[in-house]
């Protein structure tokens, strides 16, 4: 079996340990893994047919691809060529756009904090306090809590030039939950808390601990899971008056918090899932 693991060169340099884990787990399974840099991939149409080159030449086609970058065009192109990609184009295209994510998840009757989709124009009926964030952002970057018009205008001046989310603030500020999911299975839930920032991201200095889900919380999460065909994702929730409220889905989800707080080998579990899923699709 042959697998491609796609990273940008910058992200690969920041995730050397995680990449090494993939190589170790593949070696244990006698699987060939190739680290493929996005910068060295060329895609397009030639003689009326889609093609993909790596380092300027055609390579042996992998049995499946693990895509650790946000690049829906590449993911779609690889799928057109008949390759199985984790996460899929459908998951990647929806979950990396918060506007699309909220639209899609709301169809399932999932509770979401009141949200406005807008651009950099001033919003007259601003529901202060509010959270301002880019529709395509991740990792807590360019996310602002604004309490008045001056803070709102200052935040908007810092925004990149794309669509903006304006969202009502959940009552339990600085506290959220990430649920790691592989396929249709909940792996673990991690509570993230910050006493100094309304953003509780572990990468921004928030603390973290394993969280025991209630029966109702598990039902809510599985309701979201059933709407998608996930590979590996993180489903994030905020707390409003103690109740879980959907926030977003991380497609290229990080695992530092998982390894810091649990003994779960998420790479091993994910590989087993992808191998089983690929073999099942071939038989079908």
Short mmCIF file of N, CA, C and O in Angstrom, two decimals, residues 102 111-116 125-133 143-148 151-152 155 165-176 197-200 237-247:
data_model
loop_
_atom_site.label_atom_id
_atom_site.label_comp_id
_atom_site.label_asym_id
_atom_site.label_seq_id
_atom_site.Cartn_x
_atom_site.Cartn_y
_atom_site.Cartn_z
N UNK A 102 -22.09 27.01 9.09
CA UNK A 102 -23.30 27.37 9.85
C UNK A 102 -24.56 27.12 9.04
O UNK A 102 -25.56 26.63 9.57
N UNK A 111 -28.13 23.99 17.53
CA UNK A 111 -28.11 25.34 18.10
C UNK A 111 -26.78 26.02 17.78
O UNK A 111 -25.71 25.47 18.01
N UNK A 112 -26.88 27.27 17.29
CA UNK A 112 -25.73 28.11 16.97
C UNK A 112 -26.02 29.49 17.54
O UNK A 112 -27.17 29.97 17.50
N UNK A 113 -25.01 30.16 18.07
CA UNK A 113 -25.21 31.53 18.53
C UNK A 113 -25.65 32.40 17.35
O UNK A 113 -25.20 32.19 16.22
N UNK A 114 -26.54 33.37 17.62
CA UNK A 114 -27.03 34.25 16.55
C UNK A 114 -25.85 34.83 15.78
O UNK A 114 -24.89 35.33 16.37
N UNK A 115 -25.91 34.75 14.44
CA UNK A 115 -24.77 35.05 13.60
C UNK A 115 -25.17 35.91 12.41
O UNK A 115 -26.22 35.68 11.80
N UNK A 116 -24.32 36.89 12.08
CA UNK A 116 -24.51 37.73 10.90
C UNK A 116 -23.37 37.46 9.93
O UNK A 116 -22.20 37.43 10.34
N UNK A 125 -27.07 47.67 13.30
CA UNK A 125 -27.74 47.02 14.45
C UNK A 125 -26.79 46.06 15.14
O UNK A 125 -27.13 44.89 15.39
N UNK A 126 -25.61 46.54 15.47
CA UNK A 126 -24.58 45.69 16.06
C UNK A 126 -25.01 45.19 17.44
O UNK A 126 -25.34 45.98 18.33
N UNK A 127 -25.05 43.86 17.65
CA UNK A 127 -25.51 43.31 18.93
C UNK A 127 -24.37 43.21 19.95
O UNK A 127 -23.85 42.13 20.23
N UNK A 128 -23.95 44.35 20.54
CA UNK A 128 -22.84 44.32 21.49
C UNK A 128 -23.25 43.62 22.78
O UNK A 128 -24.39 43.78 23.23
N UNK A 129 -22.30 42.90 23.43
CA UNK A 129 -20.98 42.55 22.91
C UNK A 129 -21.09 41.48 21.82
O UNK A 129 -22.07 40.74 21.77
N UNK A 130 -20.06 41.40 20.99
CA UNK A 130 -20.08 40.44 19.88
C UNK A 130 -18.68 39.94 19.60
O UNK A 130 -17.68 40.58 19.96
N UNK A 131 -18.62 38.79 18.96
CA UNK A 131 -17.35 38.24 18.48
C UNK A 131 -17.28 38.48 16.98
O UNK A 131 -18.22 38.19 16.24
N UNK A 132 -16.15 39.03 16.54
CA UNK A 132 -15.89 39.28 15.12
C UNK A 132 -14.79 38.33 14.67
O UNK A 132 -13.74 38.24 15.30
N UNK A 133 -15.02 37.61 13.57
CA UNK A 133 -13.99 36.67 13.09
C UNK A 133 -14.12 36.48 11.59
O UNK A 133 -15.22 36.60 11.03
N UNK A 143 -9.56 36.97 15.66
CA UNK A 143 -10.86 36.87 16.35
C UNK A 143 -10.88 37.91 17.46
O UNK A 143 -9.95 37.98 18.27
N UNK A 144 -11.94 38.72 17.50
CA UNK A 144 -12.00 39.84 18.44
C UNK A 144 -13.33 39.85 19.18
O UNK A 144 -14.39 39.60 18.58
N UNK A 145 -13.25 40.17 20.47
CA UNK A 145 -14.45 40.44 21.27
C UNK A 145 -14.62 41.95 21.33
O UNK A 145 -13.73 42.66 21.81
N UNK A 146 -15.73 42.45 20.81
CA UNK A 146 -15.95 43.90 20.77
C UNK A 146 -17.17 44.27 21.63
O UNK A 146 -18.17 43.56 21.62
N UNK A 147 -17.04 45.40 22.35
CA UNK A 147 -18.09 45.80 23.30
C UNK A 147 -18.74 47.13 22.95
O UNK A 147 -19.71 47.53 23.60
N UNK A 148 -18.20 47.80 21.92
CA UNK A 148 -18.79 49.08 21.52
C UNK A 148 -18.37 49.38 20.08
O UNK A 148 -17.59 48.63 19.47
N UNK A 151 -14.49 49.72 19.34
CA UNK A 151 -13.80 48.43 19.29
C UNK A 151 -14.17 47.67 18.03
O UNK A 151 -13.32 46.97 17.43
N UNK A 152 -15.43 47.79 17.62
CA UNK A 152 -15.88 47.12 16.41
C UNK A 152 -15.13 47.64 15.18
O UNK A 152 -14.59 46.87 14.38
N UNK A 155 -11.53 46.51 15.21
CA UNK A 155 -11.41 45.10 14.84
C UNK A 155 -11.55 44.91 13.33
O UNK A 155 -10.79 44.16 12.71
N UNK A 165 -17.69 37.14 10.00
CA UNK A 165 -18.74 36.61 10.87
C UNK A 165 -18.88 37.55 12.07
O UNK A 165 -17.89 37.89 12.71
N UNK A 166 -20.10 37.97 12.36
CA UNK A 166 -20.41 38.70 13.59
C UNK A 166 -21.34 37.82 14.40
O UNK A 166 -22.39 37.41 13.91
N UNK A 167 -20.96 37.52 15.63
CA UNK A 167 -21.69 36.50 16.38
C UNK A 167 -21.97 36.94 17.82
O UNK A 167 -21.11 37.56 18.47
N UNK A 168 -23.15 36.63 18.28
CA UNK A 168 -23.51 36.89 19.68
C UNK A 168 -22.56 36.11 20.59
O UNK A 168 -22.20 34.97 20.30
N UNK A 169 -22.18 36.73 21.70
CA UNK A 169 -21.23 36.10 22.62
C UNK A 169 -21.94 35.09 23.51
O UNK A 169 -23.00 35.38 24.08
N UNK A 170 -21.37 33.89 23.62
CA UNK A 170 -21.90 32.90 24.56
C UNK A 170 -21.62 33.36 25.98
O UNK A 170 -20.66 34.08 26.24
N UNK A 171 -22.46 32.94 26.91
CA UNK A 171 -22.37 33.44 28.28
C UNK A 171 -21.10 33.00 29.01
O UNK A 171 -20.55 33.74 29.81
N UNK A 172 -20.61 31.78 28.71
CA UNK A 172 -19.46 31.24 29.44
C UNK A 172 -18.18 31.58 28.69
O UNK A 172 -17.57 30.74 28.02
N UNK A 173 -17.73 32.83 28.80
CA UNK A 173 -16.58 33.32 28.05
C UNK A 173 -15.29 32.63 28.52
O UNK A 173 -15.09 32.40 29.71
N UNK A 174 -14.40 32.31 27.54
CA UNK A 174 -13.13 31.69 27.88
C UNK A 174 -13.22 30.21 28.20
O UNK A 174 -12.31 29.64 28.81
N UNK A 175 -14.27 29.57 27.72
CA UNK A 175 -14.48 28.14 28.00
C UNK A 175 -15.11 27.51 26.76
O UNK A 175 -16.17 27.95 26.32
N UNK A 176 -14.45 26.50 26.20
CA UNK A 176 -15.04 25.81 25.07
C UNK A 176 -14.61 24.35 25.06
O UNK A 176 -13.82 23.90 25.91
N UNK A 197 -8.13 35.29 28.45
CA UNK A 197 -8.53 35.60 27.08
C UNK A 197 -9.87 34.95 26.82
O UNK A 197 -10.13 33.83 27.29
N UNK A 198 -10.75 35.65 26.08
CA UNK A 198 -12.03 35.03 25.73
C UNK A 198 -11.85 33.86 24.79
O UNK A 198 -12.70 32.98 24.68
N UNK A 199 -10.68 33.80 24.11
CA UNK A 199 -10.33 32.64 23.28
C UNK A 199 -9.60 31.63 24.15
O UNK A 199 -8.62 31.97 24.82
N UNK A 200 -10.08 30.40 24.16
CA UNK A 200 -9.50 29.39 25.05
C UNK A 200 -8.58 28.42 24.32
O UNK A 200 -8.22 27.37 24.86
N UNK A 237 -17.25 23.49 20.32
CA UNK A 237 -18.47 24.03 20.92
C UNK A 237 -18.11 25.11 21.93
O UNK A 237 -17.05 25.05 22.57
N UNK A 238 -18.98 26.09 22.07
CA UNK A 238 -18.91 27.04 23.18
C UNK A 238 -19.98 26.64 24.19
O UNK A 238 -20.83 25.78 23.92
N UNK A 239 -19.93 27.27 25.36
CA UNK A 239 -20.92 27.01 26.40
C UNK A 239 -21.76 28.26 26.61
O UNK A 239 -21.23 29.35 26.85
N UNK A 240 -23.06 28.11 26.50
CA UNK A 240 -23.98 29.20 26.77
C UNK A 240 -24.95 28.77 27.86
O UNK A 240 -25.74 27.84 27.67
N UNK A 241 -24.80 29.39 29.03
CA UNK A 241 -25.59 29.02 30.21
C UNK A 241 -25.41 27.53 30.53
O UNK A 241 -26.37 26.83 30.88
N UNK A 242 -24.17 27.07 30.36
CA UNK A 242 -23.84 25.68 30.68
C UNK A 242 -24.18 24.67 29.61
O UNK A 242 -23.86 23.49 29.75
N UNK A 243 -24.77 25.11 28.52
CA UNK A 243 -25.21 24.21 27.45
C UNK A 243 -24.27 24.29 26.26
O UNK A 243 -23.81 25.37 25.88
N UNK A 244 -23.96 23.12 25.66
CA UNK A 244 -23.12 23.11 24.47
C UNK A 244 -23.82 23.78 23.29
O UNK A 244 -24.98 23.48 23.00
N UNK A 245 -23.09 24.68 22.63
CA UNK A 245 -23.59 25.34 21.42
C UNK A 245 -22.53 25.19 20.34
O UNK A 245 -21.35 25.49 20.57
N UNK A 246 -22.93 24.74 19.17
CA UNK A 246 -21.98 24.50 18.08
C UNK A 246 -21.22 25.77 17.72
O UNK A 246 -21.81 26.85 17.59
N UNK A 247 -19.91 25.62 17.48
CA UNK A 247 -19.09 26.77 17.10
C UNK A 247 -18.47 26.59 15.70
O UNK A 247 -18.71 27.39 14.82
#
